[in-house]
Coordinates of N, CA and C in Angstrom, one line a residue:
M81 N -7.1 17.4 1.3 CA -7.1 17.8 -0.2 C -5.7 16.9 -0.5
V82 N -5.8 15.3 -0.9 CA -4.1 15.1 -1.7 C -4.2 14.5 -2.8
R83 N -3.0 15.6 -3.6 CA -3.3 15.6 -4.8 C -1.6 14.4 -5.1
S84 N -2.0 13.2 -5.9 CA -0.9 12.3 -7.0 C -0.5 13.5 -7.9
I85 N 0.5 13.5 -7.9 CA 1.2 13.7 -8.7 C 1.8 12.5 -9.6
L86 N 1.6 12.3 -11.2 CA 2.3 11.5 -11.7 C 3.3 11.8 -13.4
R87 N 3.9 11.7 -13.6 CA 4.9 12.6 -14.0 C 6.1 11.4 -15.2
R88 N 5.3 11.1 -16.2 CA 6.3 10.2 -17.1 C 6.1 10.9 -18.6
K89 N 6.9 10.0 -19.3 CA 7.2 10.3 -20.7 C 6.4 9.7 -21.6
T90 N 6.3 9.2 -22.6 CA 5.3 8.8 -23.5 C 6.0 8.5 -25.1
T91 N 5.6 7.2 -25.3 CA 6.0 6.7 -27.1 C 5.6 8.1 -27.7
V92 N 3.4 7.4 -27.2 CA 2.9 9.3 -28.6 C 3.6 10.6 -28.0
R93 N 3.8 10.8 -29.2 CA 4.4 12.4 -29.3 C 3.6 13.5 -30.2
D94 N 2.7 12.8 -31.2 CA 2.4 13.2 -31.5 C 0.8 13.9 -31.5
A95 N 0.4 15.0 -31.0 CA -0.3 16.2 -30.7 C -1.7 15.0 -31.6
A96 N -2.1 14.7 -32.6 CA -2.9 14.3 -32.6 C -3.5 13.2 -32.7
E97 N -2.1 12.2 -32.7 CA -2.5 11.0 -31.9 C -3.0 10.8 -30.8
W98 N -2.0 11.4 -29.6 CA -3.1 11.6 -28.3 C -3.7 11.9 -28.2
D99 N -4.3 13.1 -28.9 CA -5.5 13.6 -28.4 C -6.8 12.6 -28.4
R100 N -6.8 11.2 -29.7 CA -7.1 10.4 -29.4 C -7.7 8.7 -28.8
R101 N -6.1 9.1 -27.3 CA -6.7 8.3 -26.4 C -7.2 8.0 -25.3
P102 N -6.8 9.7 -25.2 CA -7.7 9.9 -23.7 C -8.6 9.6 -22.7
A103 N -9.9 9.6 -24.2 CA -11.4 8.9 -24.6 C -12.0 7.2 -23.8
A104 N -10.7 7.0 -24.6 CA -11.0 5.7 -24.1 C -10.6 4.4 -23.0
L105 N -9.3 5.2 -22.7 CA -8.1 4.8 -21.2 C -9.3 5.4 -19.9
Q106 N -10.4 6.5 -20.6 CA -11.0 7.3 -18.9 C -12.3 6.6 -18.5
Q107 N -13.1 5.8 -19.8 CA -13.8 4.8 -20.1 C -13.3 3.8 -18.8
R108 N -12.7 3.2 -18.8 CA -12.0 2.5 -18.4 C -11.4 2.8 -16.6
L109 N -10.8 3.7 -17.0 CA -10.4 4.0 -15.2 C -10.7 5.1 -14.8
V110 N -11.8 5.2 -14.9 CA -12.5 6.7 -14.1 C -13.4 6.2 -13.2
P111 N -14.1 5.2 -13.8 CA -14.9 4.1 -13.0 C -14.6 3.2 -11.8
F112 N -13.2 2.7 -12.4 CA -12.6 2.0 -11.6 C -11.4 3.0 -10.3
L113 N -11.3 4.2 -10.4 CA -11.4 4.9 -8.9 C -12.0 5.6 -8.5
E114 N -14.1 5.2 -9.3 CA -14.3 6.0 -8.6 C -14.7 4.7 -7.4
R115 N -14.7 3.3 -7.6 CA -14.9 2.8 -6.3 C -13.7 2.8 -5.7
Q116 N -12.6 4.0 -5.0 CA -11.6 3.7 -4.4 C -12.1 4.5 -3.9
P117 N -12.2 3.9 -1.7 CA -12.5 5.3 -1.5 C -11.2 5.9 -1.3
G118 N -12.5 7.6 -1.1 CA -11.0 8.7 -0.4 C -11.5 9.6 -2.7
F119 N -11.8 9.0 -3.5 CA -11.0 9.4 -4.7 C -12.3 10.7 -5.0
R120 N -11.4 12.2 -5.7 CA -11.9 13.6 -5.8 C -12.3 13.5 -7.1
S121 N -10.9 12.9 -7.9 CA -11.5 13.7 -9.6 C -9.4 12.9 -10.4
H122 N -9.7 13.0 -11.3 CA -8.9 12.5 -12.2 C -9.2 13.6 -13.6
E123 N -7.4 14.1 -14.2 CA -7.2 14.1 -15.4 C -5.4 14.3 -15.6
L124 N -6.0 14.3 -16.3 CA -4.5 13.6 -17.5 C -4.3 14.5 -18.8
R125 N -3.8 15.5 -18.7 CA -2.6 16.3 -20.3 C -1.8 16.0 -20.6
R126 N -0.9 15.8 -21.6 CA 0.4 16.4 -22.4 C 0.4 17.0 -21.5
D127 N 2.2 17.0 -22.0 CA 3.2 17.2 -21.0 C 4.1 17.9 -22.2
G128 N 4.2 19.7 -23.0 CA 5.1 19.4 -24.6 C 5.0 18.9 -25.2
D129 N 5.8 18.5 -26.7 CA 6.2 17.6 -27.3 C 6.7 16.9 -27.3
E130 N 7.4 16.3 -26.7 CA 7.9 15.2 -26.6 C 8.1 13.9 -26.0
G131 N 6.1 13.9 -26.1 CA 5.5 12.7 -25.0 C 6.4 12.9 -23.4
G132 N 6.0 14.0 -23.3 CA 5.6 14.4 -21.7 C 4.5 13.9 -21.3
M133 N 3.8 13.2 -20.3 CA 1.8 13.9 -19.9 C 2.1 14.4 -18.1
V134 N 1.1 13.8 -17.8 CA 1.0 14.5 -16.4 C -0.4 13.5 -16.1
Q135 N -0.3 13.0 -14.9 CA -1.7 12.0 -14.2 C -1.6 12.6 -13.6
V136 N -2.9 13.8 -13.0 CA -3.3 14.1 -11.4 C -4.7 13.9 -11.1
T137 N -4.3 12.8 -9.9 CA -5.7 12.1 -9.1 C -5.5 12.7 -7.6
E138 N -7.6 13.3 -7.3 CA -7.1 13.8 -6.2 C -7.7 13.5 -5.1
W139 N -7.1 12.7 -3.6 CA -7.7 12.5 -3.1 C -8.9 13.0 -1.8
A140 N -9.2 12.2 -1.0 CA -10.1 13.1 0.3 C -8.9 13.5 1.4
T141 N -8.4 12.5 1.4 CA -6.9 12.2 2.8 C -5.4 11.4 2.1
A142 N -4.8 12.1 3.1 CA -3.7 11.4 2.7 C -3.7 9.9 2.5
E143 N -4.4 9.3 3.7 CA -4.9 7.8 4.3 C -5.2 7.1 3.0
D144 N -6.1 8.0 1.7 CA -6.8 7.5 0.8 C -5.6 7.0 -0.3
C145 N -4.8 8.7 0.0 CA -3.8 8.1 -1.4 C -2.9 6.8 -1.2
R146 N -3.2 7.0 0.0 CA -1.7 5.5 0.4 C -2.3 4.0 0.3
A147 N -3.2 4.3 1.2 CA -4.8 2.9 0.7 C -4.2 2.6 -1.4
Y148 N -4.1 3.7 -2.2 CA -4.3 3.4 -3.5 C -2.9 2.9 -3.6
L149 N -2.5 3.7 -3.3 CA -0.6 3.4 -4.3 C -0.2 1.7 -3.5
R150 N -0.6 1.5 -2.4 CA 0.3 0.6 -1.7 C -0.7 -0.6 -2.2
N151 N -2.2 -0.7 -1.9 CA -2.4 -1.7 -2.1 C -3.2 -2.6 -3.3
G152 N -2.5 -1.8 -4.5 CA -2.7 -2.1 -5.5 C -3.1 -1.8 -6.6
A153 N -4.1 -0.7 -6.8 CA -5.4 -0.3 -7.5 C -4.4 0.8 -7.9
A154 N -3.0 1.4 -7.6 CA -2.4 2.4 -8.3 C -1.5 1.4 -9.7
A155 N -1.3 0.1 -9.6 CA -0.2 -0.7 -10.1 C -1.8 -1.2 -11.7
M156 N -2.6 -1.2 -10.9 CA -3.5 -1.8 -11.8 C -4.2 -0.4 -13.1
A157 N -3.7 1.0 -12.3 CA -4.6 2.6 -12.5 C -2.9 2.5 -14.0
A158 N -1.8 2.0 -13.8 CA -0.8 2.1 -14.4 C -0.3 1.6 -15.2
T159 N -1.0 -0.1 -15.4 CA -0.9 -1.1 -16.2 C -2.2 -0.7 -18.0
W160 N -3.1 0.4 -17.2 CA -4.5 0.4 -18.1 C -3.3 1.9 -18.1
L161 N -3.0 2.8 -18.4 CA -2.5 4.3 -18.7 C -1.6 4.0 -19.3
D162 N -0.3 2.7 -19.3 CA 1.0 2.2 -20.5 C 0.1 1.1 -21.2
A163 N -1.0 1.1 -21.2 CA -1.6 0.7 -23.0 C -1.8 1.4 -23.8
F164 N -2.7 2.4 -22.8 CA -3.1 3.6 -24.3 C -1.6 4.1 -24.0
F165 N -0.9 4.7 -23.2 CA 0.2 5.8 -23.4 C 1.1 4.7 -23.1
P166 N 1.6 4.0 -24.0 CA 2.9 2.8 -23.8 C 4.5 4.1 -22.4
T167 N 5.3 3.7 -22.5 CA 6.8 4.4 -21.6 C 7.5 4.6 -23.0
A168 N 8.2 5.6 -22.5 CA 8.8 5.6 -23.7 C 10.4 5.2 -23.3
P169 N 11.4 4.8 -23.9 CA 12.5 3.8 -23.4 C 13.3 4.8 -22.9
F170 N 14.3 3.9 -22.2 CA 15.4 4.3 -21.9 C 16.1 5.4 -22.0
P171 N 16.2 6.1 -21.9 CA 16.7 6.5 -20.5 C 15.0 7.5 -19.6
D172 N 14.7 8.0 -20.7 CA 13.1 8.7 -20.2 C 12.2 8.3 -20.4
G173 N 12.0 6.7 -19.9 CA 10.9 6.1 -19.0 C 10.6 6.5 -17.6
N174 N 11.3 7.0 -17.0 CA 11.4 6.7 -15.3 C 9.6 7.5 -15.3
W175 N 9.1 6.7 -14.0 CA 8.2 7.7 -13.9 C 8.1 7.4 -12.6
V176 N 7.8 9.5 -12.1 CA 8.2 9.9 -10.5 C 6.9 10.8 -10.3
R177 N 6.6 9.9 -8.7 CA 4.9 10.3 -8.6 C 5.8 10.9 -8.1
E178 N 4.5 12.7 -7.8 CA 4.2 13.2 -6.2 C 3.3 14.1 -5.2
T179 N 3.4 13.8 -4.6 CA 2.3 13.7 -3.6 C 2.7 15.4 -2.6
V180 N 0.4 15.6 -3.0 CA 1.7 17.2 -2.5 C -0.4 17.5 -1.4
E181 N -0.3 17.7 -0.1 CA -1.3 17.6 0.5 C -2.1 19.6 0.6
A182 N -3.3 19.6 -0.2 CA -4.0 20.7 -0.3 C -4.5 21.6 0.6

């Protein structure tokens, strides 16, 4: 199993506002992810009180994860993610992805 972990800061800092947004994103994102080869699971969580978030997507193999990242599916998912949780302005707007094999 391979985990793709995306960390970043968003403009959404209020806990109540954060709690309202994921359901609508999941309705669009999860069916899309389920159509990707090797998809296993998806998790989105708030990270602290400064707009941090963590998105964890699990894949069956490193090849499945690589295909997701390089063939355009990750870009589509990122577009939806940014629509629901806009990226924080510079210098906090960095997207950091880590891939971990379990």
